[in-house]
Coordinates of C-alpha atoms in Angstrom, one line a residue:
M1 CA -2.2 17.3 -20.4
T2 CA -4.5 14.6 -19.2
G3 CA -1.7 12.2 -18.1
P4 CA 0.2 14.8 -16.0
L5 CA -3.0 16.1 -14.5
L6 CA -4.1 12.7 -13.4
A7 CA -0.7 12.0 -12.0
I8 CA -0.8 15.2 -9.9
I9 CA -4.2 14.4 -8.6
A10 CA -3.1 10.8 -7.7
A11 CA 0.0 12.2 -5.9
I12 CA -2.1 14.6 -3.8
C13 CA -4.5 11.8 -2.9
F14 CA -1.7 9.4 -2.1
A15 CA 0.0 12.0 0.1
G16 CA -3.2 12.8 1.9
K17 CA -3.8 9.2 2.9
A18 CA -1.2 9.2 5.7
V19 CA -2.8 12.4 7.1
L20 CA -6.2 10.8 7.3
I21 CA -4.8 7.7 8.9
R22 CA -3.1 9.8 11.6
M23 CA -6.3 11.7 12.1
A24 CA -8.2 8.4 12.6
Y25 CA -5.7 7.2 15.2
A26 CA -6.1 10.5 17.0
S27 CA -9.9 10.4 16.9
A28 CA -10.6 6.9 18.2
P29 CA -8.9 4.0 20.1
V30 CA -8.1 2.0 16.9
D31 CA -5.2 -0.1 15.8
A32 CA -3.8 -0.9 12.3
T33 CA -5.7 -4.3 12.1
T34 CA -9.1 -2.6 12.5
L35 CA -8.4 0.4 10.4
V36 CA -7.0 -1.6 7.4
A37 CA -10.1 -3.8 7.7
L38 CA -12.4 -0.8 7.6
R39 CA -10.6 0.5 4.6
M40 CA -10.9 -2.8 2.7
A41 CA -14.5 -3.2 3.8
F42 CA -15.3 0.1 2.1
S43 CA -13.3 -0.6 -1.1
L44 CA -14.3 -4.3 -1.7
P45 CA -17.8 -3.6 -3.1
F46 CA -16.4 -1.2 -5.6
C47 CA -13.7 -3.7 -6.7
L48 CA -16.3 -6.5 -7.1
F49 CA -18.4 -4.1 -9.2
M50 CA -15.5 -3.3 -11.4
L51 CA -14.7 -7.0 -11.9
W52 CA -18.4 -7.6 -12.8
W53 CA -18.3 -4.7 -15.2
Q54 CA -15.2 -5.9 -16.9
G55 CA -16.6 -9.4 -17.2
R56 CA -19.8 -8.5 -18.9
G57 CA -20.5 -10.4 -22.1
G58 CA -17.4 -12.7 -21.6
S59 CA -15.1 -10.2 -23.4
V60 CA -12.2 -10.6 -20.9
V61 CA -9.4 -13.2 -21.3
P62 CA -9.9 -16.1 -18.9
L63 CA -7.2 -16.3 -16.2
T64 CA -5.0 -19.4 -16.1
R65 CA -4.0 -21.2 -13.0
R66 CA -0.6 -19.5 -13.2
D67 CA -2.5 -16.1 -13.4
W68 CA -4.4 -16.9 -10.3
V69 CA -1.3 -17.9 -8.4
T70 CA 0.4 -14.7 -9.5
M71 CA -2.6 -12.6 -8.5
L72 CA -2.8 -14.2 -5.1
W73 CA 0.9 -13.5 -4.5
L74 CA 0.7 -9.9 -5.7
G75 CA -2.5 -9.2 -3.8
F76 CA -0.9 -10.6 -0.7
I77 CA 2.4 -8.8 -0.9
G78 CA 1.2 -5.5 -2.5
Y79 CA -2.2 -4.7 -1.0
Y80 CA -2.2 -6.8 2.2
I81 CA 1.3 -6.9 3.7
A82 CA 2.4 -3.5 2.3
S83 CA -0.8 -1.8 3.5
F84 CA -0.8 -3.4 6.9
L85 CA 2.9 -2.5 7.5
D86 CA 2.2 1.1 6.4
F87 CA -0.8 1.6 8.6
W88 CA 1.1 -0.1 11.5
G89 CA 4.1 2.2 11.0
L90 CA 1.9 5.3 11.2
E91 CA 1.0 4.4 14.8
Y92 CA 4.6 5.4 15.6
I93 CA 5.8 8.1 13.2
S94 CA 4.5 11.3 11.6
A95 CA 2.6 11.4 8.3
A96 CA 5.4 13.5 6.7
L97 CA 8.2 11.0 7.6
E98 CA 6.0 8.1 6.5
R99 CA 5.4 9.6 3.1
I100 CA 9.1 10.2 2.5
L101 CA 10.0 6.7 3.6
L102 CA 7.2 5.1 1.5
F103 CA 8.3 7.1 -1.6
T104 CA 11.6 5.4 -1.6
Y105 CA 9.9 2.5 -3.4
P106 CA 11.0 3.8 -6.9
T107 CA 14.6 3.5 -5.6
L108 CA 13.9 0.0 -4.3
V109 CA 12.4 -1.0 -7.7
V110 CA 15.6 0.0 -9.4
L111 CA 17.8 -1.8 -6.9
I112 CA 15.6 -5.0 -6.9
S113 CA 15.4 -5.0 -10.7
A114 CA 19.1 -4.8 -10.9
A115 CA 19.6 -7.6 -8.4
L116 CA 17.1 -10.0 -9.8
Y117 CA 17.2 -9.3 -13.6
G118 CA 20.6 -7.8 -14.1
R119 CA 19.3 -4.4 -15.2
S120 CA 22.1 -1.9 -15.4
I121 CA 22.0 1.3 -13.3
R122 CA 23.2 4.4 -15.1
W123 CA 25.1 7.2 -13.5
R124 CA 22.1 9.5 -13.7
E125 CA 20.1 7.0 -11.8
V126 CA 22.9 6.5 -9.2
S127 CA 22.8 10.3 -8.6
A128 CA 19.0 10.2 -8.1
L129 CA 19.3 7.2 -5.8
L130 CA 21.9 9.0 -3.6
L131 CA 19.8 12.1 -3.5
T132 CA 16.8 10.1 -2.4
V133 CA 18.8 8.4 0.4
A134 CA 20.3 11.7 1.5
G135 CA 16.8 13.4 1.7
T136 CA 15.4 10.4 3.7
V137 CA 18.3 10.5 6.2
V138 CA 17.8 14.3 6.7
S139 CA 14.1 13.9 7.3
F140 CA 14.7 11.0 9.7
A141 CA 17.4 13.0 11.6
N142 CA 14.9 15.8 12.0
D143 CA 12.2 13.5 13.5
M144 CA 14.9 11.9 15.7
R145 CA 15.6 15.4 17.1
L146 CA 11.9 16.1 17.8
T147 CA 10.6 12.7 18.9
G148 CA 10.0 11.8 22.5
S149 CA 10.6 8.1 21.9
T150 CA 13.4 6.9 19.7
S151 CA 12.3 3.3 20.0
A152 CA 8.9 4.1 18.5
L153 CA 10.6 6.1 15.7
W154 CA 12.9 3.2 14.8
K155 CA 10.0 0.8 14.9
G156 CA 7.8 2.9 12.7
T157 CA 10.6 3.6 10.3
A158 CA 11.3 -0.2 9.9
L159 CA 7.7 -1.0 9.4
V160 CA 7.2 1.7 6.7
L161 CA 10.4 0.7 4.9
G162 CA 9.2 -2.9 5.0
S163 CA 6.0 -1.6 3.3
A164 CA 8.0 0.2 0.7
I165 CA 10.0 -3.0 -0.1
C166 CA 6.7 -5.0 -0.4
Y167 CA 5.2 -2.4 -2.7
A168 CA 8.3 -2.3 -4.9
I169 CA 8.1 -6.1 -5.3
F170 CA 4.4 -5.7 -6.2
L171 CA 5.2 -3.1 -8.8
I172 CA 7.9 -5.3 -10.4
G173 CA 5.4 -8.2 -10.6
S174 CA 2.7 -5.9 -11.8
G175 CA 4.7 -4.7 -14.8
R176 CA 4.9 -8.2 -16.1
N177 CA 1.2 -8.9 -15.8
V178 CA -1.0 -5.8 -15.9
G179 CA -0.7 -5.2 -19.6
R180 CA -2.1 -8.7 -20.4
I181 CA -4.8 -8.8 -17.7
G182 CA -5.8 -5.1 -18.0
S183 CA -5.1 -2.3 -15.5
L184 CA -8.6 -2.0 -14.2
R185 CA -9.2 -5.7 -13.9
F186 CA -5.8 -6.2 -12.4
S187 CA -6.2 -3.6 -9.7
A188 CA -9.7 -4.7 -8.8
L189 CA -8.7 -8.3 -8.5
A190 CA -5.5 -7.6 -6.5
I191 CA -7.5 -5.4 -4.0
S192 CA -10.3 -8.0 -3.7
I193 CA -7.8 -10.7 -2.9
A194 CA -6.0 -8.5 -0.4
S195 CA -9.4 -7.7 1.2
G196 CA -9.9 -11.4 1.8
F197 CA -6.6 -11.6 3.7
V198 CA -7.3 -8.4 5.6
L199 CA -10.8 -9.3 6.7
A200 CA -9.8 -12.8 7.6
Q201 CA -7.1 -11.4 9.9
F202 CA -9.5 -9.0 11.4
F203 CA -12.2 -11.6 12.2
L204 CA -9.6 -13.9 13.7
L205 CA -8.2 -11.2 16.0
R206 CA -11.1 -8.8 16.7
P207 CA -14.8 -9.1 17.5
A208 CA -17.0 -8.5 14.4
K209 CA -18.9 -5.7 16.1
A210 CA -15.7 -3.6 16.3
L211 CA -15.7 -3.0 12.5
G212 CA -19.3 -1.8 12.4
S213 CA -19.0 0.6 15.3
L214 CA -15.7 2.1 14.2
P215 CA -16.9 4.7 11.6
T216 CA -19.1 6.5 14.1
K217 CA -16.4 6.6 16.7
I218 CA -13.9 8.2 14.2
I219 CA -16.3 10.9 13.0
G220 CA -17.4 11.7 16.6
W221 CA -21.0 10.4 16.6
D222 CA -20.3 7.9 19.4

């Protein structure tokens, strides 16, 4: 029961992330660039600690130049571009629609794998893909009926779907590398690399003091 229980907890946390992001947008005048930077600033120390923990005693396999290039690409596409597009999209659409759109990534993994590697798609999978698309269309139509700005809805939808595509590409690349590098080390390294891209973008576009003052604004101390 350990595996299913952990999967359920992960799904609950993953679903709740969008709600917290929307709450942050409602609580303070903040944009996606600043909010993603704040998220990475909090997570980076933990990732660096995990990398140090994994590397104690020199027991890990050294990364080759090809490994580093692969990790740079996966960190860029999976935890930088995908995260930024997701946070940006949530400026325009509801958390419920965003979760439904983002959870199309398994469908995208199947389609991309079929296109790139010639993986056959069975009829059972085709049925599941059609059901996923139908549910997404129904949810989008409901938000279209309720929204006050169709242009914002379309923009947010496009951004989150772009995030789902990037995450699907990341998962396909991860499957070919995570077993050899190690799941904990792989995740910590990918997030650390993405943090570098995110923080570089933030400091190029925003004053440094904005990142330090944001937490107090969100929780209402300022």
